[in-house]
Short mmCIF file of C-alpha atoms in Angstrom, two decimals:
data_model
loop_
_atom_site.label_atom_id
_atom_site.label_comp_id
_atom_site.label_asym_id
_atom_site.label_seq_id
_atom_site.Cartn_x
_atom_site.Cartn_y
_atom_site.Cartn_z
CA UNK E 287 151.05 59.02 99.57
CA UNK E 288 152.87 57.24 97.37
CA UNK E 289 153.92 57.67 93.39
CA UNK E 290 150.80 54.75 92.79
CA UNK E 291 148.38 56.24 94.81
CA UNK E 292 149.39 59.51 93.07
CA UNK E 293 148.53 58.41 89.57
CA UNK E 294 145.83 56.41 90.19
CA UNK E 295 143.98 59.80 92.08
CA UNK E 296 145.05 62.39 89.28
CA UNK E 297 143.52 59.92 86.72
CA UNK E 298 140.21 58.91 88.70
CA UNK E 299 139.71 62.96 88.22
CA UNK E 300 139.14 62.18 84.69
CA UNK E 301 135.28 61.55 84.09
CA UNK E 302 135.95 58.77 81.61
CA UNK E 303 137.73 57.08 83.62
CA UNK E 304 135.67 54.43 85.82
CA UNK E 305 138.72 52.51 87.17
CA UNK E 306 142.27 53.02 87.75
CA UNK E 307 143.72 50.06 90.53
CA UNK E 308 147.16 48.26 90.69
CA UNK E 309 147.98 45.43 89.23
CA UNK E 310 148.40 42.19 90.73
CA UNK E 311 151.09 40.18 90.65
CA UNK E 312 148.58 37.59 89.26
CA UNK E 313 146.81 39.70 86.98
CA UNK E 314 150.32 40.56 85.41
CA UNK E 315 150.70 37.00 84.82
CA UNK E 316 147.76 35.99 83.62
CA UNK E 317 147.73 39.39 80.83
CA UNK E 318 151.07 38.41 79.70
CA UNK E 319 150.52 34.49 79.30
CA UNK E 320 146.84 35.89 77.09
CA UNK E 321 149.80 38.17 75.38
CA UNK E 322 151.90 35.14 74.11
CA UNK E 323 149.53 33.24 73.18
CA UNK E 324 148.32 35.35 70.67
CA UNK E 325 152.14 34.35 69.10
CA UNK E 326 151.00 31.75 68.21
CA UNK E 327 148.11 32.36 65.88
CA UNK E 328 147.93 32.31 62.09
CA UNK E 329 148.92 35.44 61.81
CA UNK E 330 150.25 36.40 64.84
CA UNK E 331 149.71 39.32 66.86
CA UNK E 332 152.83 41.14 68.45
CA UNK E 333 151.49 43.75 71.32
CA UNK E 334 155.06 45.41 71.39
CA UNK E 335 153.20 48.11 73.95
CA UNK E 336 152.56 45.56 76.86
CA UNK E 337 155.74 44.50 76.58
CA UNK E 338 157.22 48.11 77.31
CA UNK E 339 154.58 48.55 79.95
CA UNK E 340 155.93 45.80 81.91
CA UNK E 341 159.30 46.72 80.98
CA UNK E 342 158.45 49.45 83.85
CA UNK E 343 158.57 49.17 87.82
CA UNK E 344 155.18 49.29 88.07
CA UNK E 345 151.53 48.66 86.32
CA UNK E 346 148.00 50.11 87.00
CA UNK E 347 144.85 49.24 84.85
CA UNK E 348 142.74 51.66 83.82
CA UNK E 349 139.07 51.06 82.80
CA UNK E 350 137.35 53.86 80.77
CA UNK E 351 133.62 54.69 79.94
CA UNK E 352 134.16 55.39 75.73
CA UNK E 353 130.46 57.00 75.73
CA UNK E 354 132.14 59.72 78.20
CA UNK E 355 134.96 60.94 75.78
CA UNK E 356 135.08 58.87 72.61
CA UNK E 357 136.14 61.76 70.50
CA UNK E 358 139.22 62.16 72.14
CA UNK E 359 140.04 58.96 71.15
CA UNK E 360 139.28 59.21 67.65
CA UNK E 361 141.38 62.63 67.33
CA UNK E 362 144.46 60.69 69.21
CA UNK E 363 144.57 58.07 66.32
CA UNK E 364 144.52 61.33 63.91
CA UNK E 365 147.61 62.23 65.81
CA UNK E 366 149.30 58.88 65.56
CA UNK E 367 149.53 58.32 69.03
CA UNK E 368 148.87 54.71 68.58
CA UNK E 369 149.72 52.43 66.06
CA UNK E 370 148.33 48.96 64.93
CA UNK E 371 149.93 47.55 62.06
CA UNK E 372 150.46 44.58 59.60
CA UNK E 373 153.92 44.30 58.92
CA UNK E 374 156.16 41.74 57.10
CA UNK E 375 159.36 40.03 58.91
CA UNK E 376 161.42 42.54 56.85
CA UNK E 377 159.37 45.42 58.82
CA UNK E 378 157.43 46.83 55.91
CA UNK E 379 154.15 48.19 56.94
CA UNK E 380 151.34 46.14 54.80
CA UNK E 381 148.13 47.63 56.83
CA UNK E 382 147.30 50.20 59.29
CA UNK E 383 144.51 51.52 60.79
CA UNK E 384 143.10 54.79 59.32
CA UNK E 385 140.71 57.26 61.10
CA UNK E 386 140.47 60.45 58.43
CA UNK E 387 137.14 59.61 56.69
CA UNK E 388 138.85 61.66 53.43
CA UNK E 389 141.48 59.12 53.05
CA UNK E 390 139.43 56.38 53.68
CA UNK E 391 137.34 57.31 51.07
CA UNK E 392 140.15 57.28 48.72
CA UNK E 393 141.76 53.78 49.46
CA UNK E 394 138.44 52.73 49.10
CA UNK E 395 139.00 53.27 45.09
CA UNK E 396 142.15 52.06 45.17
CA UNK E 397 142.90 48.38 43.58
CA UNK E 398 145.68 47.43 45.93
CA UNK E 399 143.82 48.44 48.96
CA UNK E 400 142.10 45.73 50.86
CA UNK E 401 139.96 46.16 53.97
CA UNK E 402 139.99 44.18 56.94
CA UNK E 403 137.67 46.53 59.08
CA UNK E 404 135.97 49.97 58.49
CA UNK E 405 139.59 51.56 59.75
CA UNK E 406 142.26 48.60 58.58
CA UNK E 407 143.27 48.32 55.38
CA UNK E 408 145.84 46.22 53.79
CA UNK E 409 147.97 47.02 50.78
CA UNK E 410 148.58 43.88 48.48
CA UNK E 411 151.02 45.54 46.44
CA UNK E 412 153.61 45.86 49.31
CA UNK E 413 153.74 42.34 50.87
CA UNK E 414 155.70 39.65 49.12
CA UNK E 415 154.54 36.24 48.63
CA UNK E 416 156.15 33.53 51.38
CA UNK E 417 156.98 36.90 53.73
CA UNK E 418 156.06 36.00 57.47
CA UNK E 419 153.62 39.06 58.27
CA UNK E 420 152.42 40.15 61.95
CA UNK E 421 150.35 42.31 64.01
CA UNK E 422 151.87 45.08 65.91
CA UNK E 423 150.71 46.99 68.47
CA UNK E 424 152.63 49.75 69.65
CA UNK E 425 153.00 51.46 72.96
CA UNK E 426 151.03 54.91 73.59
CA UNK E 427 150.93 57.88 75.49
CA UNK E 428 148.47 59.01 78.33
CA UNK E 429 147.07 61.37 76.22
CA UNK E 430 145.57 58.57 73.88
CA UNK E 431 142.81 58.75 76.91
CA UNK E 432 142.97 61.58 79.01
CA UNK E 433 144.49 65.02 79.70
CA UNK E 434 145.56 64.46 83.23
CA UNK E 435 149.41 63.86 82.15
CA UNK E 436 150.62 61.51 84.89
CA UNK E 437 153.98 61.55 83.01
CA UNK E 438 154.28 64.39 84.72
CA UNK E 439 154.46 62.35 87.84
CA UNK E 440 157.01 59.89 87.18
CA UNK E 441 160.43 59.69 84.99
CA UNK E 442 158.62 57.15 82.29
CA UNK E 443 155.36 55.92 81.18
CA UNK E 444 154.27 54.18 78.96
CA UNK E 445 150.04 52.80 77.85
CA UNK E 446 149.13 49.35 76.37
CA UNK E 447 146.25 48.74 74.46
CA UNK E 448 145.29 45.10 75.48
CA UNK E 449 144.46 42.53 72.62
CA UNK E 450 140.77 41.22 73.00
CA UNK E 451 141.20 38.29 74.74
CA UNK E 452 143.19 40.71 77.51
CA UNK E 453 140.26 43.06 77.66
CA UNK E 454 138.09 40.54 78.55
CA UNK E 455 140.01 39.13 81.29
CA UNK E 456 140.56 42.45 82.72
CA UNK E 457 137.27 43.00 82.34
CA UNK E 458 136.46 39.80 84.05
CA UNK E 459 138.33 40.42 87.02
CA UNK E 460 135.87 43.81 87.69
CA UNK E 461 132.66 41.66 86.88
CA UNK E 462 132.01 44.52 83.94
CA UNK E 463 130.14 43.44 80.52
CA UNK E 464 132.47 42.46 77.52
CA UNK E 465 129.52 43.65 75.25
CA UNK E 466 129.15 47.85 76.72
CA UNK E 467 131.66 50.71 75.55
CA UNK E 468 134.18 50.14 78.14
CA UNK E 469 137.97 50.01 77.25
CA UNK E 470 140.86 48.94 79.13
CA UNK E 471 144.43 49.83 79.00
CA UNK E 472 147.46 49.35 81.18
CA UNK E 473 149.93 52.11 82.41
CA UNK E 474 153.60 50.82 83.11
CA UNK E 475 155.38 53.84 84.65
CA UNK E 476 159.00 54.19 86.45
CA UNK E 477 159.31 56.41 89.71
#
């Protein structure tokens, strides 16, 4: 068996996980030109975490039921395994997504605190007028989604969270529903 064939079987032992296949050549392609294009919106979105995926020797998508283990999730953005951000061309951090419900509640009374979501806020005190600002997202571990640890397989990995437009696609290419709890993400790892 090979390193692939490896981590795609320790992570199909996950329940959550419905899917875990190779990428294509093709499907590479197609995620990355989705990717840059989101460069070129208003504000526009950096995924910094696909970029270190590919970085790698190798990719494999993985499609996960969030009804199976949604929790987990949650706790991982607790943990800071993940980061989206709104940062200025200077790197301040303007927004963030927040998960602790007690903190939440507090920006919510704050006068500088602006949200874009239920779990992204924006701080108008820290950005400076006529300062570029962006979108990250960064890179994650495996155990963002599941405590199989393929890591342990290989000498690096590194997990992508795919921008909408990306999840769709992906999503597209197994004929699943854009509109159920189903989540993609993309593994780059190096033998």
């Amino acid at each position: 068996m090979s390193i692939k064939s490896d981590i795609i079987a320790l992570l199909l032992t996950d329940e959550s996980i419905m899917i875990a296949a190779p990428m294509s050549d093709e499907m590479k392609k197609q995620v990355l030109k989705l990717e840059m294009k989101r460069l070129e919106e208003l504000v526009p979105f950096i995924n910094e975490g696909m970029e270190e995926a590919f970085e790698e020797e190798d990719a494999i998508v993985v499609i996960l039921d969030n009804t199976v283990k949604n929790e987990r999730i949650e706790n991982s953005y607790d943990e800071q395994d993940s980061s989206f951000t709104l940062r200025t061309e200077s790197g301040q951090i303007i927004g963030e997504t927040i998960m602790d419900e007690e903190e939440l509640e507090e920006l919510r009374n704050d006068p500088n605190v602006f949200f874009l979501s239920d779990n992204f806020v924006t701080y108008s005190n820290l950005s400076k007028p006529g300062e570029k600002q962006f979108f990250v997202m960064s890179s994650t571990k495996s155990s963002f989604f599941t405590d199989t640890n393929p890591e342990s397989l290989v000498s690096s990995l590194t997990v992508a969270i795919p921008s909408t437009e990306t999840d769709h696609y992906i999503k597209d290419c197994f004929d699943l529903p854009h509109d159920e709890p189903i989540g993609t993400m993309i593994i780059g790892y190096t033998e």
